[in-house]
Each structure stands twice: as C-alpha cells, then as structure tokens.
Amino acid sequence: MTRLTKNDLSGLEQMLKRYDIGLANRTGLSLRAIACAAAGIQEDRFLQAAGSNSVYVVPVTAGEGIISGFAQSVGSIIEYLGFPANVSCGQDVSGFAEAVDGGASIVFMADDQKFIAANLATGCVIDNAAATARGYVAALNAMGKGLKGCDVLVIGAGRVGTVAIAFLKQLGANISLFELNPKRLQRWKHTGINIEKNLFKVLPQFKYIIDASPEPEFIDLAHLHPDAAIAAPGIPLGLTGEAYRVFKERVIHDPLQIGVAAMLSMAVR
Ligand code: 2YH
C-alpha cells in the first residue's frame, strides 16, 4: 500500500477551492456532490448532518509515524465540505480520548495499513479504500453521464478495485478487469466480468478506465482512446507525464480529497 508523503499533500489546503472547480469542470459535480453520489445520499441530508456532527482527526504515530500535514489536510477537506473539524493535540490513544471528551461524533485516523472514519454514535466504521473506490466511480459515472451499458476497464483488483467493481456493477456498467496477480484474479472468474490478459492491447479500446493500481507511469499516450476518461485513485499516477499533459482535463486523480469526502458522506449516511 502506498504511503502518502508530505509532498503529496503540499498546498492541498490552500488549493481546495481551485481543486473543486477543476473537478466540476471535469465531471459537472462538486466534491460534495461526488461524495454524496458515492454514499447514495442527498446533498441536503449531508448538509443537515454537518449541523449535528463534530469531527475529529487524530494523528497516529504507529508504524512509520506521523505524515507531516496529513491530519491537517484531512481536517481541511472536512471543513471545506461544511463540517466542524478539529485535529486533536494529542496523538494515538490520548488523541482519541481528547476527541471523545471534546464531543466528537466522527473520528478519522490512519496508520500505515488502514485509514478509517468511525461514527461513534452509529458504530459504523468506513474504510478509506472502499470510500475512495466509490468516490472515483461516482466521478467517472458523472464524466460519462451515466455508465449504464458502458464498457469500463478496471486495472487492479486490490481493496479499491474490488469495491469499484461492485459499485460499477450496481451502476450497470460492462466491466473488464486487468489484474497481474493470478491469486487475486481467481475470485473474478465466472462472475460475469471480462478478464483481460493483454492490458496494452485492450487499453485503446476503452473510453472509461479506473486505474486502481499503485504502478507508476505505465499508461502512455499511445495506449489511450482519444476520448478516454480516467479515474485514477492509485498513487502514484499510472499515466506518463505526456499522457497526463494531453488527457489532464479527462483525468480524476488526487491524493486525499475524493477519498476523505466519500468517507465523510458514508459515515453520516
Ligand atoms: O497513507 C497511509 C496509508 N498508506 C493508508 C492510506 C489508505 N489509502 N496512511 C496515513 C498515515 C498517517 C499517519 N499515521 C498520521 O499522520 O496520522
């Protein structure tokens, strides 16, 4: 699993408005609307929840430790969406206790393996991988003005790819999957989705792509359909610099925003 770096998050807080405008240009939807589509809730219901929830983000030192700016970036995305958010002064268990004492109803925290939003009132725990998958599928669905009956290629059947496939099925897309790991591939046989063996041969045929792999820079300009739309939750980005420059306006990719926004909407649904 890719660990975010301080550089991935640099400027995120200051650029949220601009980021949101870019997202709306690409998809026709705001970050909040994409989050609500990911969770299947109405925006007014989400905004109502903003008035009755208090969110804390707790920095966690386990494993490789604190990522500078991580908790602050998560908090700033939550605030941007209209919810009151605090980053606890304490870390780990002290931070969690501080959040509960401070009246938190939702707590965000991440170690090297898992990033969760726990709703303390309902007892539901939302996993970042699942929320990210749903958020990026919702964004691609908006870009395609509905994916029902559309051919969608999913690259990677890890935690994100697996949930993306489930959501795409719900939306009525025809799903093709490329996955290098034969063990992972096994579970998708006889499930009605097409298994692709030669990625670079089939890539140019797809207008809708979800790159849920952590592989850097393997999709080149020559591999892409001229009208391709790419939702790329995987970090780092799978497109080469040249492919990204040409397709920039048709690529959805960020380090944290869609995942955190979808976690929040799923936590309050
Ligand atoms: O970046 C990560 C993991 N790779 C999980 C991401 C799931 N998509 N974790 C963040 C660690 C944050 C750190 N413990 C902190 O600053 O609190």
Short mmCIF file of C-alpha atoms and ligand atoms in Angstrom, two decimals:
data_model
loop_
_atom_site.label_atom_id
_atom_site.label_comp_id
_atom_site.label_asym_id
_atom_site.label_seq_id
_atom_site.Cartn_x
_atom_site.Cartn_y
_atom_site.Cartn_z
CA MET A 1 0.00 0.00 0.00
CA THR A 2 1.33 3.39 -0.95
CA ARG A 3 2.10 5.74 1.91
CA LEU A 4 1.35 9.38 1.23
CA THR A 5 4.21 11.85 1.61
CA LYS A 6 4.43 15.43 2.83
CA ASN A 7 4.97 16.45 -0.82
CA ASP A 8 1.75 14.73 -1.97
CA LEU A 9 -0.13 16.96 0.47
CA SER A 10 1.72 20.20 -0.04
CA GLY A 11 -0.66 23.10 -0.82
CA LEU A 12 -3.75 20.88 -0.62
CA GLU A 13 -5.49 23.05 1.98
CA GLN A 14 -4.95 26.34 0.13
CA MET A 15 -5.96 24.83 -3.24
CA LEU A 16 -9.24 23.18 -2.22
CA LYS A 17 -11.45 25.74 -3.94
CA ARG A 18 -9.41 25.56 -7.13
CA TYR A 19 -9.36 21.77 -6.92
CA ASP A 20 -13.16 21.75 -6.63
CA ILE A 21 -13.55 23.99 -9.68
CA GLY A 22 -11.30 21.62 -11.65
CA LEU A 23 -13.39 18.67 -10.51
CA ALA A 24 -16.61 20.41 -11.55
CA ASN A 25 -15.10 21.21 -14.98
CA ARG A 26 -14.25 17.54 -15.48
CA THR A 27 -17.37 15.91 -14.02
CA GLY A 28 -20.06 18.57 -13.75
CA LEU A 29 -20.17 17.85 -10.00
CA SER A 30 -18.60 19.43 -6.93
CA LEU A 31 -16.54 17.43 -4.44
CA ARG A 32 -19.53 17.39 -2.08
CA ALA A 33 -21.87 16.16 -4.83
CA ILE A 34 -19.44 13.38 -5.77
CA ALA A 35 -19.17 12.35 -2.11
CA CYS A 36 -22.97 12.24 -1.81
CA ALA A 37 -23.26 10.20 -5.02
CA ALA A 38 -20.65 7.79 -3.63
CA ALA A 39 -22.70 7.31 -0.46
CA GLY A 40 -26.09 7.42 -2.17
CA ILE A 41 -27.36 10.35 -0.09
CA GLN A 42 -28.88 13.70 -1.00
CA GLU A 43 -26.77 16.83 -0.54
CA ASP A 44 -29.33 18.47 1.76
CA ARG A 45 -29.22 15.42 4.04
CA PHE A 46 -25.41 15.72 4.09
CA LEU A 47 -25.59 19.42 4.97
CA GLN A 48 -28.10 18.70 7.73
CA ALA A 49 -25.63 16.17 9.17
CA ALA A 50 -22.99 18.91 9.16
CA GLY A 51 -25.03 20.77 11.77
CA SER A 52 -25.28 17.83 14.13
CA ASN A 53 -21.83 16.23 13.91
CA SER A 54 -18.46 17.13 15.28
CA VAL A 55 -15.46 15.57 13.54
CA TYR A 56 -12.00 14.98 15.00
CA VAL A 57 -8.89 13.84 13.19
CA VAL A 58 -6.42 12.00 15.41
CA PRO A 59 -2.75 11.83 14.34
CA VAL A 60 -1.35 8.29 14.71
CA THR A 61 2.33 7.54 15.39
CA ALA A 62 2.16 3.75 14.80
CA GLY A 63 4.36 2.17 12.13
CA GLU A 64 6.18 4.76 10.06
CA GLY A 65 4.64 7.52 12.15
CA ILE A 66 3.10 10.90 11.50
CA ILE A 67 2.98 12.25 7.95
CA SER A 68 3.52 15.96 8.22
CA GLY A 69 0.32 17.73 7.16
CA PHE A 70 -1.79 14.54 6.89
CA ALA A 71 -4.23 15.14 9.77
CA GLN A 72 -4.43 18.86 8.92
CA SER A 73 -5.21 18.08 5.26
CA VAL A 74 -7.94 15.62 6.26
CA GLY A 75 -9.38 18.23 8.65
CA SER A 76 -9.31 20.94 5.98
CA ILE A 77 -11.22 18.76 3.47
CA ILE A 78 -13.88 18.02 6.10
CA GLU A 79 -14.20 21.73 6.96
CA TYR A 80 -14.35 22.61 3.28
CA LEU A 81 -17.36 20.31 2.98
CA GLY A 82 -19.12 22.25 5.74
CA PHE A 83 -18.49 20.12 8.84
CA PRO A 84 -16.81 21.42 12.00
CA ALA A 85 -13.44 19.63 12.24
CA ASN A 86 -10.64 19.56 14.83
CA VAL A 87 -7.25 17.94 14.75
CA SER A 88 -6.57 16.60 18.25
CA CYS A 89 -3.48 18.00 20.01
CA GLY A 90 -2.74 14.55 21.43
CA GLN A 91 -1.80 11.58 19.30
CA ASP A 92 -2.91 7.94 19.33
CA VAL A 93 -4.93 6.93 22.42
CA SER A 94 -4.54 10.36 24.05
CA GLY A 95 -5.82 11.97 20.87
CA PHE A 96 -8.75 9.58 20.71
CA ALA A 97 -9.65 10.29 24.35
CA GLU A 98 -9.40 14.02 23.61
CA ALA A 99 -11.76 13.59 20.64
CA VAL A 100 -14.35 11.72 22.72
CA ASP A 101 -14.06 14.23 25.59
CA GLY A 102 -14.42 17.05 23.06
CA GLY A 103 -17.74 15.64 21.88
CA ALA A 104 -16.61 14.02 18.62
CA SER A 105 -19.27 12.03 16.80
CA ILE A 106 -16.95 11.05 13.94
CA VAL A 107 -13.23 10.26 14.31
CA PHE A 108 -10.80 9.99 11.38
CA MET A 109 -7.49 8.20 11.90
CA ALA A 110 -4.93 6.30 9.86
CA ASP A 111 -1.95 4.02 10.38
CA ASP A 112 0.13 2.51 7.59
CA GLN A 113 -2.45 -0.16 6.77
CA LYS A 114 -5.81 1.38 7.33
CA PHE A 115 -7.45 4.77 7.23
CA ILE A 116 -10.89 4.93 8.83
CA ALA A 117 -13.74 7.24 9.76
CA ALA A 118 -15.56 5.86 12.80
CA ASN A 119 -19.02 7.17 13.60
CA LEU A 120 -19.16 6.82 17.38
CA ALA A 121 -22.92 7.38 17.50
CA THR A 122 -23.91 4.71 14.96
CA GLY A 123 -20.94 2.37 15.44
CA CYS A 124 -20.16 2.28 11.72
CA VAL A 125 -16.56 2.29 10.50
CA ILE A 126 -15.83 3.48 6.97
CA ASP A 127 -12.65 2.31 5.29
CA ASN A 128 -10.77 4.75 3.06
CA ALA A 129 -10.16 2.16 0.34
CA ALA A 130 -13.87 1.41 -0.04
CA ALA A 131 -14.87 5.07 0.12
CA THR A 132 -12.17 6.05 -2.39
CA ALA A 133 -13.40 3.38 -4.80
CA ARG A 134 -16.99 4.59 -4.57
CA GLY A 135 -15.92 8.24 -4.90
CA TYR A 136 -13.89 7.65 -8.06
CA VAL A 137 -16.60 5.51 -9.62
CA ALA A 138 -19.14 8.25 -8.84
CA ALA A 139 -16.81 10.78 -10.51
CA LEU A 140 -16.35 8.60 -13.62
CA ASN A 141 -20.09 7.96 -13.73
CA ALA A 142 -20.63 11.73 -13.78
CA MET A 143 -18.00 12.18 -16.51
CA GLY A 144 -19.75 9.57 -18.64
CA LYS A 145 -23.21 10.99 -17.82
CA GLY A 146 -24.08 7.54 -16.52
CA LEU A 147 -22.11 4.36 -17.11
CA LYS A 148 -25.09 2.06 -17.60
CA GLY A 149 -24.27 -0.17 -20.59
CA CYS A 150 -20.78 1.38 -20.97
CA ASP A 151 -17.59 -0.67 -21.17
CA VAL A 152 -15.32 0.12 -18.24
CA LEU A 153 -11.81 -1.25 -17.71
CA VAL A 154 -10.68 -1.68 -14.10
CA ILE A 155 -6.93 -2.04 -13.61
CA GLY A 156 -6.09 -3.73 -10.33
CA ALA A 157 -8.33 -5.86 -8.11
CA GLY A 158 -6.97 -4.87 -4.71
CA ARG A 159 -9.08 -3.25 -2.00
CA VAL A 160 -10.01 -0.24 -4.14
CA GLY A 161 -10.50 -2.16 -7.41
CA THR A 162 -12.72 -4.74 -5.73
CA VAL A 163 -15.16 -2.16 -4.35
CA ALA A 164 -15.02 -0.22 -7.62
CA ILE A 165 -16.15 -3.35 -9.49
CA ALA A 166 -19.06 -3.87 -7.08
CA PHE A 167 -20.23 -0.25 -7.47
CA LEU A 168 -19.80 -0.31 -11.27
CA LYS A 169 -21.96 -3.44 -11.36
CA GLN A 170 -24.63 -1.61 -9.39
CA LEU A 171 -24.49 1.21 -11.95
CA GLY A 172 -24.98 -1.25 -14.80
CA ALA A 173 -21.55 -0.95 -16.47
CA ASN A 174 -19.97 -3.75 -18.51
CA ILE A 175 -16.80 -4.44 -16.57
CA SER A 176 -13.46 -5.70 -17.81
CA LEU A 177 -10.63 -6.35 -15.37
CA PHE A 178 -6.87 -6.48 -15.74
CA GLU A 179 -5.03 -7.87 -12.72
CA LEU A 180 -1.47 -9.18 -12.74
CA ASN A 181 -1.77 -11.30 -9.60
CA PRO A 182 -3.24 -14.72 -10.54
CA LYS A 183 -4.38 -15.36 -6.96
CA ARG A 184 -6.41 -12.16 -6.91
CA LEU A 185 -7.75 -12.91 -10.38
CA GLN A 186 -9.08 -16.28 -9.32
CA ARG A 187 -12.08 -14.90 -7.46
CA TRP A 188 -13.29 -12.96 -10.52
CA LYS A 189 -13.57 -15.98 -12.80
CA HIS A 190 -17.19 -16.90 -13.60
CA THR A 191 -18.53 -13.67 -12.09
CA GLY A 192 -19.68 -12.21 -15.39
CA ILE A 193 -16.86 -9.70 -15.72
CA ASN A 194 -14.39 -9.94 -18.62
CA ILE A 195 -10.85 -10.82 -17.68
CA GLU A 196 -8.29 -9.08 -19.88
CA LYS A 197 -4.92 -10.72 -20.34
CA ASN A 198 -3.12 -8.19 -22.52
CA LEU A 199 -3.51 -4.74 -20.98
CA PHE A 200 -1.74 -2.72 -23.63
CA LYS A 201 -3.64 -4.38 -26.45
CA VAL A 202 -7.06 -3.61 -24.97
CA LEU A 203 -6.42 -0.23 -23.33
CA PRO A 204 -7.05 1.82 -26.51
CA GLN A 205 -10.50 0.24 -26.85
CA PHE A 206 -11.79 1.66 -23.57
CA LYS A 207 -13.32 5.09 -23.11
CA TYR A 208 -13.73 4.54 -19.35
CA ILE A 209 -10.83 3.42 -17.19
CA ILE A 210 -10.39 3.02 -13.45
CA ASP A 211 -6.72 2.71 -12.59
CA ALA A 212 -6.74 1.21 -9.11
CA SER A 213 -3.14 0.01 -9.30
CA PRO A 214 -0.15 1.51 -7.45
CA GLU A 215 2.01 1.16 -10.60
CA PRO A 216 3.64 4.46 -11.70
CA GLU A 217 3.69 5.79 -15.28
CA PHE A 218 2.76 2.68 -17.25
CA ILE A 219 -0.06 4.18 -19.36
CA ASP A 220 1.34 6.09 -22.28
CA LEU A 221 -0.38 8.41 -24.76
CA ALA A 222 -0.41 5.68 -27.42
CA HIS A 223 -2.38 3.38 -25.08
CA LEU A 224 -5.35 5.69 -24.71
CA HIS A 225 -8.59 6.00 -26.66
CA PRO A 226 -8.84 9.61 -27.95
CA ASP A 227 -11.97 10.15 -25.81
CA ALA A 228 -10.73 8.28 -22.75
CA ALA A 229 -11.86 9.35 -19.28
CA ILE A 230 -9.65 8.05 -16.49
CA ALA A 231 -10.41 7.82 -12.79
CA ALA A 232 -7.11 7.12 -11.09
CA PRO A 233 -7.32 6.57 -7.35
CA GLY A 234 -4.00 4.73 -7.36
CA ILE A 235 -0.98 6.61 -6.03
CA PRO A 236 1.32 7.41 -7.77
CA LEU A 237 -0.43 8.23 -11.05
CA GLY A 238 -0.29 5.45 -13.66
CA LEU A 239 -0.14 7.85 -16.62
CA THR A 240 3.16 9.00 -18.06
CA GLY A 241 3.85 12.74 -17.92
CA GLU A 242 3.00 13.09 -21.62
CA ALA A 243 -0.27 11.13 -21.34
CA TYR A 244 -1.25 13.25 -18.33
CA ARG A 245 -0.48 16.53 -20.13
CA VAL A 246 -2.74 15.56 -23.05
CA PHE A 247 -5.56 13.99 -21.02
CA LYS A 248 -5.38 16.28 -17.96
CA GLU A 249 -8.95 17.51 -18.35
CA ARG A 250 -10.22 13.91 -18.54
CA VAL A 251 -8.28 12.57 -15.55
CA ILE A 252 -9.54 12.37 -11.97
CA HIS A 253 -6.64 11.96 -9.56
CA ASP A 254 -5.88 13.40 -6.13
CA PRO A 255 -4.03 12.27 -3.01
CA LEU A 256 -6.86 12.56 -0.47
CA GLN A 257 -9.81 14.76 -1.39
CA ILE A 258 -12.30 12.35 -3.00
CA GLY A 259 -11.49 9.55 -0.55
CA VAL A 260 -11.94 11.71 2.55
CA ALA A 261 -15.10 13.37 1.19
CA ALA A 262 -16.64 9.97 0.42
CA MET A 263 -15.62 8.63 3.86
CA LEU A 264 -17.45 11.54 5.48
CA SER A 265 -20.62 11.12 3.44
CA MET A 266 -20.63 7.35 4.02
CA ALA A 267 -20.05 7.90 7.75
CA VAL A 268 -23.15 10.09 8.06
CA ARG A 269 -25.48 8.17 5.77
O1 2YH B 1 -1.07 6.78 3.88
C1 2YH B 1 -1.45 5.96 4.70
C2 2YH B 1 -1.68 4.53 4.36
N1 2YH B 1 -1.00 4.17 3.17
C3 2YH B 1 -3.15 4.22 4.29
C4 2YH B 1 -3.86 5.01 3.22
C5 2YH B 1 -5.12 4.34 2.80
N2 2YH B 1 -5.47 4.81 1.47
N3 2YH B 1 -1.68 6.23 5.97
C6 2YH B 1 -1.55 7.54 6.51
C7 2YH B 1 -0.78 7.50 7.81
C8 2YH B 1 -0.99 8.77 8.57
C9 2YH B 1 -0.18 8.90 9.84
N4 2YH B 1 -0.31 7.80 10.73
C10 2YH B 1 -0.62 10.18 10.52
O2 2YH B 1 -0.07 11.25 10.21
O3 2YH B 1 -1.53 10.11 11.36
#
